[in-house]
Amino acid sequence: MRYLPLFIAAVLTGLISLPARADFHVFACEPEWTALARTFMPDAHFTTATSYLQDPHYIEARPSLIAAMSRADIAVCTGASLEAGWLPALLQRAGNTDIQPGQPGLFFAADHAQLFAPHDHVDRSMGDVHPEGNPHVHLSPDQLPNIAKALAERLGAMRPDNSADIFARYIKWRVNWNFHSANWQERAKALQGRSLVIQHTGFGYLLRWLGIDATMDLEPKPGLPPSASHLNQLLADPRLEDAAAILIASHQNQKPAQWLSAQTRKPILVLPGTVTDDSKTDTLAELISEIINRLESAMPEVANGSL
Ligand SMILES: [Zn+2]
């Protein structure tokens, strides 16, 4: 211990250099953006504000998140009002000037996507809708490449010394995504034209891409909890008969789906709405593959078209 002051002095004067450490901090609002950014910068530090077991529309601005945000080099979020209920407060309390709106340190995936179902006029009576359109774009097979490219470019611009590595990893990601996408497209042929009852529009982009009808929603309006009167209306909907299953996300309350399932004997599919820690669903490509697996097993009769 008596050499400690000498050691400190040596470090301070640059005689001894400490091991290089990853010094890039990424704050991700949702786990899918951690998964994507980690592909490009595996050595960075990551903090993820939400998990697949949480509703990303509503979380608490916990002190640990404020601390993580205050030291972040970049915040990667969905945008399009998905985090409107908590991100502005978090940004303000963290007081990190690098990641304020308009700065390169705040990246919104939705800015690099084409959103569906925009609403011109929004008020609470319409539910918690997102005026820019459905923000849940992370499961869109044809829009992810654009988002991934923009994110890789942004990270590269912030870390020019690493930009060649980041770009190489993006190319590798893209090749892998194209490979998966061709496989999904092939499998979509058998799923096309089928229908599901959903709860919120979290899987909307993927279902639309697969050609699956998802217009029957347990929610009366996006973001409004299922009500008894709405569920009864749904029960009387003639389209319900053709629905193969009721699809809900892992973080959602299962009671409304269970009620409808009890009335109709339709199976309930519970799927993670985003990546998890499980190796079967820990990247967006793995997750989409797994969702398609589960849809296929819920629709075993897809090949001959009979119910
Ligand atoms: Zn939403």
Coordinates of C-alpha atoms and ligand atoms in Angstrom, one line a residue:
M1 CA 0.0 0.0 0.0
R2 CA 2.9 2.4 0.6
Y3 CA 3.5 2.6 -3.2
L4 CA -0.1 3.7 -3.8
P5 CA 0.6 7.4 -3.8
L6 CA 3.5 6.8 -6.2
F7 CA 1.2 4.8 -8.4
I8 CA -1.4 7.5 -8.4
A9 CA 1.2 10.1 -9.2
A10 CA 2.5 8.0 -12.1
V11 CA -1.0 7.5 -13.5
L12 CA -1.6 11.3 -13.2
T13 CA 1.6 12.2 -14.9
G14 CA 0.9 9.6 -17.7
L15 CA 3.8 7.4 -16.8
I16 CA 1.5 4.4 -16.4
S17 CA -1.5 4.1 -18.7
L18 CA -4.5 2.3 -17.4
P19 CA -6.1 -0.4 -19.6
A20 CA -8.3 1.1 -22.3
R21 CA -11.9 0.7 -21.4
A22 CA -15.1 1.1 -23.3
D23 CA -16.2 4.6 -22.6
F24 CA -19.3 4.9 -24.8
H25 CA -22.6 4.9 -22.9
V26 CA -25.8 4.0 -24.6
F27 CA -29.2 4.6 -23.0
A28 CA -31.9 2.7 -24.8
C29 CA -35.6 3.3 -24.1
E30 CA -36.6 -0.2 -25.2
P31 CA -34.6 -3.5 -25.3
E32 CA -34.8 -3.8 -29.1
W33 CA -32.6 -0.7 -29.5
T34 CA -30.1 -2.1 -27.0
A35 CA -30.0 -5.3 -29.0
L36 CA -29.5 -3.4 -32.3
A37 CA -26.9 -0.9 -31.0
R38 CA -25.0 -3.7 -29.2
T39 CA -24.6 -5.4 -32.6
F40 CA -22.8 -2.3 -33.9
M41 CA -20.9 -1.4 -30.7
P42 CA -20.5 -4.6 -28.6
D43 CA -18.0 -2.9 -26.2
A44 CA -20.3 0.0 -25.2
H45 CA -22.1 0.3 -21.9
F46 CA -25.8 -0.2 -22.1
T47 CA -28.7 0.9 -19.9
T48 CA -32.2 -0.2 -21.0
A49 CA -35.1 1.7 -19.5
T50 CA -37.7 -1.0 -20.1
S51 CA -38.0 -4.8 -20.5
Y52 CA -40.3 -7.1 -22.4
L53 CA -42.3 -7.5 -19.2
Q54 CA -43.1 -3.7 -19.1
D55 CA -45.4 -1.6 -21.1
P56 CA -43.0 0.9 -22.9
H57 CA -45.8 3.6 -22.9
Y58 CA -45.7 3.9 -19.2
I59 CA -42.7 3.6 -16.9
E60 CA -41.5 5.5 -13.9
A61 CA -38.5 7.9 -14.2
R62 CA -36.5 6.0 -11.6
P63 CA -33.4 7.7 -10.1
S64 CA -31.2 5.0 -11.6
L65 CA -32.5 5.8 -15.1
I66 CA -31.9 9.5 -14.5
A67 CA -28.3 8.7 -13.5
A68 CA -27.8 6.5 -16.5
M69 CA -29.2 9.1 -18.8
S70 CA -27.0 11.9 -17.3
R71 CA -23.9 10.0 -18.4
A72 CA -25.2 8.7 -21.7
D73 CA -23.4 9.6 -25.0
I74 CA -26.5 8.6 -26.9
A75 CA -30.1 7.9 -26.1
V76 CA -31.8 5.5 -28.6
C77 CA -35.5 5.5 -28.4
T78 CA -38.5 4.7 -30.6
G79 CA -40.0 8.2 -30.7
A80 CA -43.4 9.0 -32.4
S81 CA -44.8 9.7 -28.9
L82 CA -44.3 6.2 -27.7
E83 CA -42.3 7.5 -24.7
A84 CA -44.2 10.8 -24.5
G85 CA -45.4 9.9 -21.0
W86 CA -41.9 9.6 -19.5
L87 CA -39.0 10.5 -21.7
P88 CA -39.3 14.3 -21.6
A89 CA -39.3 14.3 -17.8
L90 CA -36.3 11.9 -17.8
L91 CA -34.4 14.1 -20.3
Q92 CA -35.1 17.2 -18.3
R93 CA -34.1 15.7 -14.9
A94 CA -30.9 14.2 -16.3
G95 CA -29.9 17.5 -17.7
N96 CA -27.5 16.0 -20.2
T97 CA -27.1 18.6 -22.9
D98 CA -25.7 16.1 -25.5
I99 CA -28.9 14.2 -25.7
Q100 CA -31.6 16.9 -25.7
P101 CA -34.1 17.1 -28.6
G102 CA -32.3 18.2 -31.7
Q103 CA -28.9 17.0 -30.6
P104 CA -27.2 14.1 -32.4
G105 CA -27.1 12.2 -29.1
L106 CA -30.9 11.7 -29.2
F107 CA -31.8 9.1 -31.8
F108 CA -35.4 8.2 -32.6
A109 CA -36.0 5.1 -34.7
A110 CA -39.4 6.3 -35.9
D111 CA -37.7 9.3 -37.6
H112 CA -36.3 6.7 -40.0
A113 CA -39.5 4.8 -40.7
Q114 CA -42.7 5.2 -42.5
L115 CA -45.4 5.0 -39.9
F116 CA -48.9 3.6 -40.5
A117 CA -52.2 4.8 -39.2
P118 CA -51.4 8.4 -38.3
H119 CA -54.2 10.3 -36.5
D120 CA -54.9 13.9 -37.5
H121 CA -56.8 14.8 -34.4
V122 CA -55.9 13.4 -31.0
D123 CA -57.5 13.8 -27.6
R124 CA -57.9 11.6 -24.6
S125 CA -61.3 10.3 -25.8
M126 CA -59.5 8.6 -28.6
G127 CA -57.2 6.8 -26.2
D128 CA -53.5 7.2 -25.8
V129 CA -53.0 7.3 -29.6
H130 CA -49.8 8.4 -31.2
P131 CA -50.5 11.2 -33.6
E132 CA -47.6 10.4 -35.8
G133 CA -48.8 6.9 -36.4
N134 CA -48.2 3.5 -34.9
P135 CA -44.7 3.8 -33.3
H136 CA -44.2 0.1 -32.7
V137 CA -42.0 -0.2 -35.8
H138 CA -39.3 -2.5 -34.4
L139 CA -40.9 -5.6 -35.7
S140 CA -41.2 -4.3 -39.3
P141 CA -39.1 -6.6 -41.5
D142 CA -38.9 -4.0 -44.3
Q143 CA -38.2 -0.9 -42.2
L144 CA -35.6 -2.2 -39.8
P145 CA -32.8 -2.0 -42.4
N146 CA -33.4 1.8 -42.7
I147 CA -33.4 2.3 -39.0
A148 CA -30.3 0.1 -38.5
K149 CA -28.4 2.0 -41.2
A150 CA -29.3 5.4 -39.7
L151 CA -28.3 4.2 -36.2
A152 CA -25.0 2.8 -37.5
E153 CA -24.3 6.0 -39.3
R154 CA -25.1 8.1 -36.2
L155 CA -22.9 5.9 -33.9
G156 CA -20.1 6.1 -36.5
A157 CA -20.4 9.9 -36.7
M158 CA -20.1 10.1 -32.9
R159 CA -17.2 7.7 -32.7
P160 CA -15.2 8.3 -36.0
D161 CA -12.3 6.1 -34.8
N162 CA -14.7 3.2 -34.7
S163 CA -16.8 4.0 -37.7
A164 CA -15.1 1.5 -40.0
D165 CA -15.8 -1.3 -37.5
I166 CA -19.4 -0.1 -36.9
F167 CA -20.1 0.0 -40.7
A168 CA -18.6 -3.5 -41.1
R169 CA -20.9 -4.8 -38.4
Y170 CA -23.9 -3.1 -40.0
I171 CA -23.1 -4.8 -43.3
K172 CA -22.9 -8.2 -41.5
W173 CA -26.2 -7.4 -39.7
R174 CA -27.8 -6.5 -43.0
V175 CA -26.8 -9.7 -44.8
N176 CA -28.1 -11.7 -41.9
W177 CA -31.4 -9.7 -41.9
N178 CA -31.9 -10.2 -45.7
F179 CA -31.3 -13.9 -45.2
H180 CA -34.0 -14.1 -42.5
S181 CA -36.3 -11.8 -44.4
A182 CA -36.3 -14.1 -47.4
N183 CA -37.2 -17.0 -45.1
W184 CA -40.0 -15.0 -43.4
Q185 CA -41.4 -14.0 -46.8
E186 CA -41.6 -17.7 -47.9
R187 CA -43.4 -18.6 -44.7
A188 CA -45.7 -15.7 -44.9
K189 CA -47.4 -17.3 -48.0
A190 CA -49.1 -19.8 -45.7
L191 CA -50.2 -17.2 -43.1
Q192 CA -51.5 -14.6 -45.6
G193 CA -55.2 -13.9 -45.4
R194 CA -55.6 -15.3 -41.9
S195 CA -56.8 -13.2 -39.0
L196 CA -56.0 -12.7 -35.3
V197 CA -57.6 -10.8 -32.4
I198 CA -54.9 -8.5 -30.9
Q199 CA -54.5 -6.3 -27.9
H200 CA -53.0 -3.0 -29.0
T201 CA -51.0 -2.5 -32.2
G202 CA -47.6 -3.7 -30.9
F203 CA -47.2 -6.5 -33.4
G204 CA -49.0 -4.5 -36.1
Y205 CA -46.2 -3.9 -38.6
L206 CA -45.1 -7.6 -38.6
L207 CA -48.7 -8.8 -38.9
R208 CA -49.4 -6.4 -41.8
W209 CA -46.1 -7.5 -43.5
L210 CA -47.2 -11.2 -43.1
G211 CA -50.6 -10.4 -44.6
I212 CA -52.4 -11.2 -41.4
D213 CA -55.6 -9.2 -40.6
A214 CA -55.3 -7.7 -37.2
T215 CA -58.2 -5.3 -37.1
M216 CA -60.1 -6.9 -34.2
D217 CA -58.5 -5.3 -31.1
L218 CA -59.4 -6.0 -27.4
E219 CA -58.7 -2.4 -26.9
P220 CA -61.6 -0.1 -27.8
K221 CA -59.1 2.5 -28.9
P222 CA -55.3 2.2 -29.0
G223 CA -54.1 2.6 -25.4
L224 CA -57.6 2.4 -23.8
P225 CA -57.9 -0.8 -21.6
P226 CA -60.4 -3.4 -22.9
S227 CA -63.9 -2.7 -21.5
A228 CA -66.8 -5.1 -20.9
S229 CA -68.9 -3.3 -23.4
H230 CA -66.2 -3.4 -26.1
L231 CA -65.5 -7.1 -25.4
N232 CA -69.2 -7.9 -25.8
Q233 CA -69.2 -6.0 -29.1
L234 CA -66.2 -8.0 -30.2
L235 CA -68.0 -11.2 -29.3
A236 CA -70.8 -10.2 -31.6
D237 CA -68.5 -9.3 -34.5
P238 CA -69.0 -11.8 -37.4
R239 CA -65.3 -11.6 -38.3
L240 CA -64.4 -13.2 -35.0
E241 CA -65.3 -16.7 -36.2
D242 CA -62.4 -16.6 -38.6
A243 CA -59.8 -15.4 -36.1
A244 CA -57.2 -18.2 -35.5
A245 CA -56.1 -17.0 -32.1
I246 CA -56.0 -14.1 -29.6
L247 CA -52.5 -12.6 -29.7
I248 CA -51.3 -10.6 -26.7
A249 CA -47.8 -9.4 -25.5
S250 CA -46.1 -10.8 -22.4
H251 CA -46.5 -7.6 -20.4
Q252 CA -50.2 -7.3 -21.0
N253 CA -53.0 -8.3 -18.6
Q254 CA -54.3 -11.6 -19.8
K255 CA -57.8 -11.3 -18.3
P256 CA -59.6 -9.8 -21.3
A257 CA -58.0 -12.4 -23.7
Q258 CA -59.0 -15.2 -21.2
W259 CA -62.6 -14.0 -21.1
L260 CA -62.8 -14.0 -24.9
S261 CA -61.1 -17.3 -25.1
A262 CA -63.5 -18.8 -22.7
Q263 CA -66.4 -17.6 -24.8
T264 CA -65.0 -18.6 -28.1
R265 CA -62.5 -21.5 -27.4
K266 CA -59.9 -19.6 -29.4
P267 CA -56.4 -20.2 -28.2
I268 CA -54.4 -17.3 -26.6
L269 CA -50.9 -16.7 -27.9
V270 CA -48.7 -14.8 -25.5
L271 CA -45.5 -13.5 -27.1
P272 CA -42.8 -11.1 -26.1
G273 CA -43.4 -7.7 -27.7
T274 CA -39.6 -7.1 -27.8
V275 CA -36.4 -9.0 -27.4
T276 CA -35.8 -10.9 -24.1
D277 CA -32.8 -12.5 -22.4
D278 CA -33.7 -15.9 -23.8
S279 CA -31.4 -16.9 -26.6
K280 CA -34.4 -17.8 -28.7
T281 CA -35.6 -14.2 -28.7
D282 CA -32.6 -12.1 -27.8
T283 CA -32.2 -10.4 -31.2
L284 CA -34.9 -8.8 -33.4
A285 CA -34.3 -11.4 -36.1
E286 CA -34.6 -14.3 -33.6
L287 CA -37.7 -12.7 -32.1
I288 CA -39.5 -12.3 -35.5
S289 CA -38.5 -15.9 -36.4
E290 CA -40.0 -17.1 -33.1
I291 CA -43.2 -15.1 -33.5
I292 CA -43.6 -16.7 -36.9
N293 CA -43.0 -20.1 -35.4
R294 CA -45.7 -19.5 -32.9
L295 CA -48.1 -18.2 -35.5
E296 CA -47.6 -21.2 -37.6
S297 CA -48.3 -23.6 -34.7
A298 CA -51.5 -21.6 -33.9
M299 CA -52.6 -21.9 -37.5
P300 CA -51.7 -25.6 -38.3
E301 CA -54.4 -25.8 -41.0
V302 CA -53.0 -22.9 -43.0
A303 CA -51.8 -25.1 -45.8
N304 CA -55.2 -26.4 -46.9
G305 CA -57.1 -23.3 -46.0
S306 CA -59.8 -25.1 -43.9
L307 CA -60.6 -24.2 -40.3
Ligands
ZN1 ZN -48.7 2.0 -28.6

